[in-house]
């Protein structure tokens, strides 16, 4: 099968860095995916007409993620065939399209809306619905930028503006377009892949205290204090600056790679894995899991210089099935100075 980013395409409409950093290097605000879940149908990735869906936008940064604000619209695209899709008919009743809610100023974007009827979609030959708009870190969405992206104008846009929520920190912004495919076969629907929890580091279980996730407000430096209560064996699993590459093994469930049929041709999904870290470097930015395999191994090289009190490295692993399904997990390691 042709390898691609899949039908849920998250378009980051920003210029590439002049330093040509690999895609795996997280050095600023990044929107790395959108997890779609269907109400009343656990596991399903793609909605049918009239379904209620939830889109969870995954946002990361180097270090702690800043306070986020966003302004999005849900819509049925116009019948364009090339380029970034353009909103046509707006979908009413989008819950969470503007945020964060007053009750949770540190929320991440989670949007809910109902997919239009088959009649509305068929009228414009729509095979997907869209989420388009602006996600800001430490600033506020620009009303002008939102209006222009909805109109299909994406050049020379400044998505976010001040004043800064946290003084002394930059205002960052990203324009996003999330394409949500309509389910082709409701009798055999596409499901989200599932990453197994037991991601291994150098052949052993991922060490605490970041073996399941990393607290959002955990600072970039000073993580050595978080290791003080660990056993000597668990502490030794955290890498030292300049040490040899560490191997990371990720696996998905056996039923994550689904079989499906298009135009009487049978296929099996090929799982794309995105490796992301805000420190050190991966040997590759992307890998692929191809049936019958269900796991993949990669190498991560620790940085050579770290502060005396340690440097927290956040890892994000994202799997995409090429048809709209997505899963993501986060892990962390404390990179320690050489003794």
Coordinates of C-alpha atoms in Angstrom, one line a residue:
X1 CA 0.0 0.0 0.0
X2 CA 1.1 3.6 -0.6
X3 CA 2.4 5.1 2.6
X4 CA 0.8 8.4 3.5
X5 CA -0.4 10.5 6.4
X6 CA -3.9 9.2 6.1
X7 CA -7.3 10.8 5.5
X8 CA -7.4 12.6 8.8
X9 CA -4.9 15.2 7.7
X10 CA -3.8 17.7 10.2
X11 CA -2.4 20.6 8.2
X12 CA -0.1 22.9 10.1
X13 CA 0.0 26.0 7.9
X14 CA 3.3 27.4 9.0
X15 CA 6.7 27.9 7.5
X16 CA 9.4 25.3 7.9
X17 CA 12.2 26.1 10.3
X18 CA 15.3 27.5 8.6
X19 CA 17.4 25.0 10.7
X20 CA 15.6 22.1 9.0
X21 CA 15.0 20.2 12.2
X22 CA 13.7 16.7 11.8
X23 CA 9.9 16.3 12.2
X24 CA 10.5 14.4 15.5
X25 CA 12.2 17.4 17.2
X26 CA 9.7 19.3 19.3
X27 CA 11.0 22.8 19.9
X28 CA 7.8 24.9 19.9
X29 CA 4.0 24.6 19.9
X30 CA 2.8 21.7 17.9
X31 CA -0.6 20.3 17.0
X32 CA 0.2 16.6 16.3
X33 CA -3.2 15.0 15.7
X34 CA -6.9 14.8 16.3
X35 CA -8.4 11.7 18.0
X36 CA -12.0 11.1 16.8
X37 CA -14.5 9.2 18.9
X38 CA -18.1 8.4 18.1
X39 CA -20.8 8.7 20.8
X40 CA -22.4 5.3 21.5
X41 CA -19.8 3.4 19.4
X42 CA -16.7 2.9 21.4
X43 CA -13.6 2.4 19.3
X44 CA -15.0 3.7 16.0
X45 CA -12.8 6.3 14.3
X46 CA -15.1 7.5 11.4
X47 CA -18.6 8.9 11.8
X48 CA -21.7 8.1 9.8
X49 CA -24.2 10.8 8.9
X50 CA -26.2 12.0 11.9
X51 CA -23.6 10.7 14.4
X52 CA -22.4 12.7 17.3
X53 CA -18.6 12.9 17.4
X54 CA -15.9 14.1 19.7
X55 CA -12.6 15.5 18.3
X56 CA -9.7 15.7 20.8
X57 CA -7.0 18.0 19.5
X58 CA -3.5 16.9 20.7
X59 CA -1.2 19.9 21.4
X60 CA 2.4 19.6 22.7
X61 CA 5.3 22.0 23.2
X62 CA 8.9 21.9 24.4
X63 CA 8.5 21.6 28.1
X64 CA 5.2 22.4 29.8
X65 CA 2.4 23.3 27.4
X66 CA 1.4 26.9 27.8
X67 CA -2.2 28.0 28.5
X68 CA -4.2 27.4 25.3
X69 CA -7.0 29.3 23.6
X70 CA -8.7 28.3 20.4
X71 CA -11.4 29.2 17.9
X72 CA -12.6 26.5 15.5
X73 CA -15.5 25.9 13.2
X74 CA -17.1 22.6 12.0
X75 CA -18.2 22.5 8.4
X76 CA -19.0 20.5 5.3
X77 CA -16.3 21.2 2.7
X78 CA -16.9 22.7 -0.7
X79 CA -16.5 20.4 -3.7
X80 CA -12.9 21.4 -4.3
X81 CA -10.6 18.6 -5.5
X82 CA -7.1 20.1 -5.0
X83 CA -5.2 21.8 -2.2
X84 CA -6.3 22.3 1.4
X85 CA -10.1 21.8 1.7
X86 CA -12.3 24.8 2.2
X87 CA -15.3 25.2 4.4
X88 CA -18.7 25.4 2.7
X89 CA -21.7 24.9 4.9
X90 CA -21.0 25.6 8.6
X91 CA -22.3 23.0 11.1
X92 CA -24.4 24.5 13.9
X93 CA -24.1 23.5 17.6
X94 CA -20.4 23.0 17.8
X95 CA -19.7 22.4 21.6
X96 CA -16.2 23.4 22.5
X97 CA -15.3 25.1 19.3
X98 CA -14.3 28.2 21.3
X99 CA -12.2 27.7 24.4
X100 CA -11.0 27.1 26.9
X101 CA -14.2 27.0 29.1
X102 CA -14.2 29.4 32.0
X103 CA -14.3 26.4 34.4
X104 CA -11.0 25.0 33.1
X105 CA -8.5 27.6 31.9
X106 CA -5.8 25.0 31.3
X107 CA -8.0 22.7 29.1
X108 CA -7.0 21.1 25.8
X109 CA -9.3 21.5 22.8
X110 CA -12.1 19.0 22.8
X111 CA -14.9 19.6 20.3
X112 CA -18.3 17.9 19.9
X113 CA -20.8 18.2 17.1
X114 CA -23.3 16.2 15.1
X115 CA -22.5 15.2 11.5
X116 CA -25.0 16.4 9.0
X117 CA -27.5 14.1 7.4
X118 CA -26.7 12.0 4.3
X119 CA -28.9 14.3 2.3
X120 CA -26.8 17.4 3.2
X121 CA -23.5 15.5 2.5
X122 CA -24.7 14.0 -0.8
X123 CA -25.8 17.4 -2.1
X124 CA -22.2 18.5 -2.3
X125 CA -20.6 15.0 -2.8
X126 CA -18.9 15.4 0.6
X127 CA -17.0 12.3 1.9
X128 CA -15.8 14.1 5.0
X129 CA -16.4 16.9 7.4
X130 CA -13.9 19.5 8.6
X131 CA -12.6 21.3 11.7
X132 CA -10.8 24.4 10.8
X133 CA -9.4 27.3 12.9
X134 CA -6.7 28.5 15.2
X135 CA -5.0 27.1 18.3
X136 CA -3.0 29.6 20.4
X137 CA -0.4 29.2 23.1
X138 CA -0.2 32.0 25.6
X139 CA -2.3 34.3 23.4
X140 CA -5.7 34.8 21.7
X141 CA -7.1 33.8 18.3
X142 CA -7.1 36.5 15.6
X143 CA -10.7 37.0 14.3
X144 CA -9.2 38.1 11.0
X145 CA -7.1 34.9 10.7
X146 CA -10.1 32.7 11.4
X147 CA -12.2 34.4 8.8
X148 CA -9.5 34.1 6.2
X149 CA -8.8 30.4 6.8
X150 CA -12.5 29.6 6.5
X151 CA -12.5 31.5 3.2
X152 CA -9.5 29.4 2.0
X153 CA -6.9 32.2 2.4
X154 CA -3.9 30.9 4.2
X155 CA -1.0 33.1 3.1
X156 CA 0.7 35.6 5.4
X157 CA -1.6 34.9 8.3
X158 CA -0.8 35.8 11.9
X159 CA -3.1 33.3 13.8
X160 CA -2.8 34.7 17.3
X161 CA -2.3 38.0 19.1
X162 CA -1.5 39.4 22.5
X163 CA -1.5 40.3 25.2
X164 CA 0.4 37.3 26.5
X165 CA -1.4 35.3 29.2
X166 CA 1.9 34.7 30.9
X167 CA 4.2 37.7 30.8
X168 CA 7.6 37.2 29.4
X169 CA 6.7 34.1 27.4
X170 CA 6.0 34.2 23.6
X171 CA 2.6 34.1 21.9
X172 CA 2.5 31.2 19.5
X173 CA -0.3 30.1 17.1
X174 CA -1.1 27.4 14.7
X175 CA -3.8 27.2 11.9
X176 CA -5.3 23.7 11.7
X177 CA -7.5 21.8 9.3
X178 CA -8.7 18.4 10.5
X179 CA -10.4 16.2 7.9
X180 CA -12.8 13.6 9.3
X181 CA -13.8 10.9 6.8
X182 CA -17.3 9.7 6.7
X183 CA -17.5 5.9 7.4
X184 CA -17.4 3.9 4.1
X185 CA -18.8 0.7 5.6
X186 CA -20.9 1.0 8.7
X187 CA -21.2 -2.8 8.9
X188 CA -17.4 -3.1 9.2
X189 CA -16.3 0.3 10.6
X190 CA -12.8 1.7 10.8
X191 CA -11.6 1.6 14.4
X192 CA -8.9 3.6 16.2
X193 CA -5.7 1.7 16.7
X194 CA -4.6 1.0 20.3
X195 CA -1.1 1.4 21.5
X196 CA -0.2 -1.1 24.3
X197 CA 0.7 0.4 27.6
X198 CA 3.9 -1.7 28.0
X199 CA 6.2 0.5 25.9
X200 CA 9.8 -0.8 26.6
X201 CA 13.0 1.1 27.1
X202 CA 16.2 -0.9 26.3
X203 CA 14.3 -4.1 26.7
X204 CA 12.8 -3.3 30.1
X205 CA 9.6 -1.7 31.3
X206 CA 9.6 2.1 31.1
X207 CA 10.8 3.5 34.4
X208 CA 8.8 5.6 36.8
X209 CA 7.9 8.3 37.6
X210 CA 6.9 9.1 33.9
X211 CA 5.9 5.5 32.9
X212 CA 2.3 6.4 32.1
X213 CA 2.3 10.2 31.4
X214 CA 4.0 13.4 32.3
X215 CA 2.2 16.1 34.4
X216 CA 1.4 19.1 32.2
X217 CA 3.1 21.6 34.5
X218 CA 6.3 19.5 35.1
X219 CA 9.2 21.9 34.5
X220 CA 11.9 21.3 31.8
X221 CA 14.7 21.2 34.4
X222 CA 15.0 19.8 37.9
X223 CA 13.7 16.3 37.3
X224 CA 16.4 14.6 39.3
X225 CA 14.4 15.4 42.5
X226 CA 11.5 13.3 41.1
X227 CA 13.9 10.3 41.1
X228 CA 14.9 10.4 44.7
X229 CA 12.3 7.9 45.9
X230 CA 13.0 5.3 43.2
X231 CA 14.9 2.1 43.6
X232 CA 18.5 2.1 42.3
X233 CA 17.5 -0.1 39.4
X234 CA 14.7 2.2 38.3
X235 CA 16.9 5.3 38.6
X236 CA 19.6 3.6 36.5
X237 CA 17.1 3.2 33.6
X238 CA 17.0 7.0 33.2
X239 CA 19.7 7.9 30.6
X240 CA 22.9 9.9 31.2
X241 CA 24.0 12.8 29.0
X242 CA 26.1 11.5 26.1
X243 CA 25.3 7.9 26.7
X244 CA 24.7 5.4 23.8
X245 CA 21.4 5.4 22.0
X246 CA 18.4 3.9 23.9
X247 CA 16.1 1.5 22.1
X248 CA 12.3 2.1 22.4
X249 CA 9.8 -0.6 21.4
X250 CA 6.2 0.2 20.8
X251 CA 3.4 -2.3 20.1
X252 CA -0.2 -2.1 19.1
X253 CA -3.0 -4.6 19.7
X254 CA -3.3 -7.5 17.3
X255 CA -6.6 -6.2 15.9
X256 CA -5.3 -2.6 15.3
X257 CA -4.3 -3.5 11.8
X258 CA -7.7 -4.0 10.2
X259 CA -8.5 -5.6 6.8
X260 CA -10.9 -3.7 4.6
X261 CA -12.2 -3.7 1.0
X262 CA -12.3 -0.9 -1.6
X263 CA -13.7 -1.5 -5.1
X264 CA -13.6 -5.3 -4.6
X265 CA -9.9 -5.1 -3.6
X266 CA -8.8 -6.4 -0.2
X267 CA -6.2 -4.4 1.9
X268 CA -4.7 -4.5 5.4
X269 CA -3.9 -1.3 7.2
X270 CA -0.3 -0.2 7.5
X271 CA 0.3 1.6 10.8
X272 CA 2.4 4.8 10.7
X273 CA 4.2 5.6 13.9
X274 CA 5.4 9.2 14.6
X275 CA 8.2 9.5 17.1
X276 CA 8.4 12.9 18.9
X277 CA 10.6 14.2 21.6
X278 CA 11.5 17.6 23.0
X279 CA 15.1 16.6 23.7
X280 CA 17.7 14.4 22.2
X281 CA 17.1 12.9 18.7
X282 CA 15.4 9.9 17.1
X283 CA 17.1 8.0 14.3
X284 CA 13.9 8.4 12.3
X285 CA 10.8 10.6 12.6
X286 CA 8.4 7.9 11.2
X287 CA 8.2 4.1 11.2
X288 CA 5.6 1.7 9.8
X289 CA 4.1 -1.4 11.3
X290 CA 3.1 -3.8 8.5
X291 CA 1.0 -7.0 9.0
X292 CA 1.8 -9.5 10.5
X293 CA 4.1 -7.5 12.8
X294 CA 2.4 -5.6 15.6
X295 CA 5.5 -3.8 17.1
X296 CA 8.3 -1.5 16.0
X297 CA 11.7 -0.7 17.4
X298 CA 13.6 2.7 17.1
X299 CA 16.6 4.4 18.6
X300 CA 16.8 7.6 20.6
X301 CA 20.1 9.4 21.2
X302 CA 20.3 11.4 24.5
X303 CA 21.7 14.9 24.4
X304 CA 25.3 15.5 25.4
X305 CA 24.7 18.4 27.7
X306 CA 22.2 18.7 30.5
X307 CA 21.9 20.9 33.7
X308 CA 23.1 19.6 37.0
X309 CA 19.6 18.9 38.3
X310 CA 18.5 16.9 35.2
X311 CA 16.5 17.7 32.1
X312 CA 13.0 16.2 31.6
X313 CA 12.4 14.8 28.1
X314 CA 8.8 14.4 27.0
X315 CA 8.1 11.7 24.4
X316 CA 4.9 11.5 22.3
X317 CA 4.2 8.5 20.2
X318 CA 1.4 8.7 17.6
X319 CA -0.1 5.9 15.5
X320 CA -2.2 6.5 12.4
X321 CA -3.9 3.7 10.4
X322 CA -4.2 5.7 7.2
X323 CA -8.0 5.7 7.2
X324 CA -8.7 8.1 10.0
X325 CA -7.9 6.1 13.1
X326 CA -5.3 7.5 15.7
X327 CA -3.9 6.8 19.1
X328 CA -1.3 8.6 21.1
X329 CA 0.6 8.0 24.3
X330 CA 3.1 10.2 26.3
X331 CA 6.1 9.1 28.3
X332 CA 9.0 10.9 30.0
X333 CA 12.6 10.4 31.0
X334 CA 14.9 12.4 33.2
X335 CA 18.2 12.9 31.4
X336 CA 20.9 13.1 34.1
X337 CA 24.4 14.7 33.9
X338 CA 27.4 12.5 33.6
X339 CA 29.0 11.9 37.0

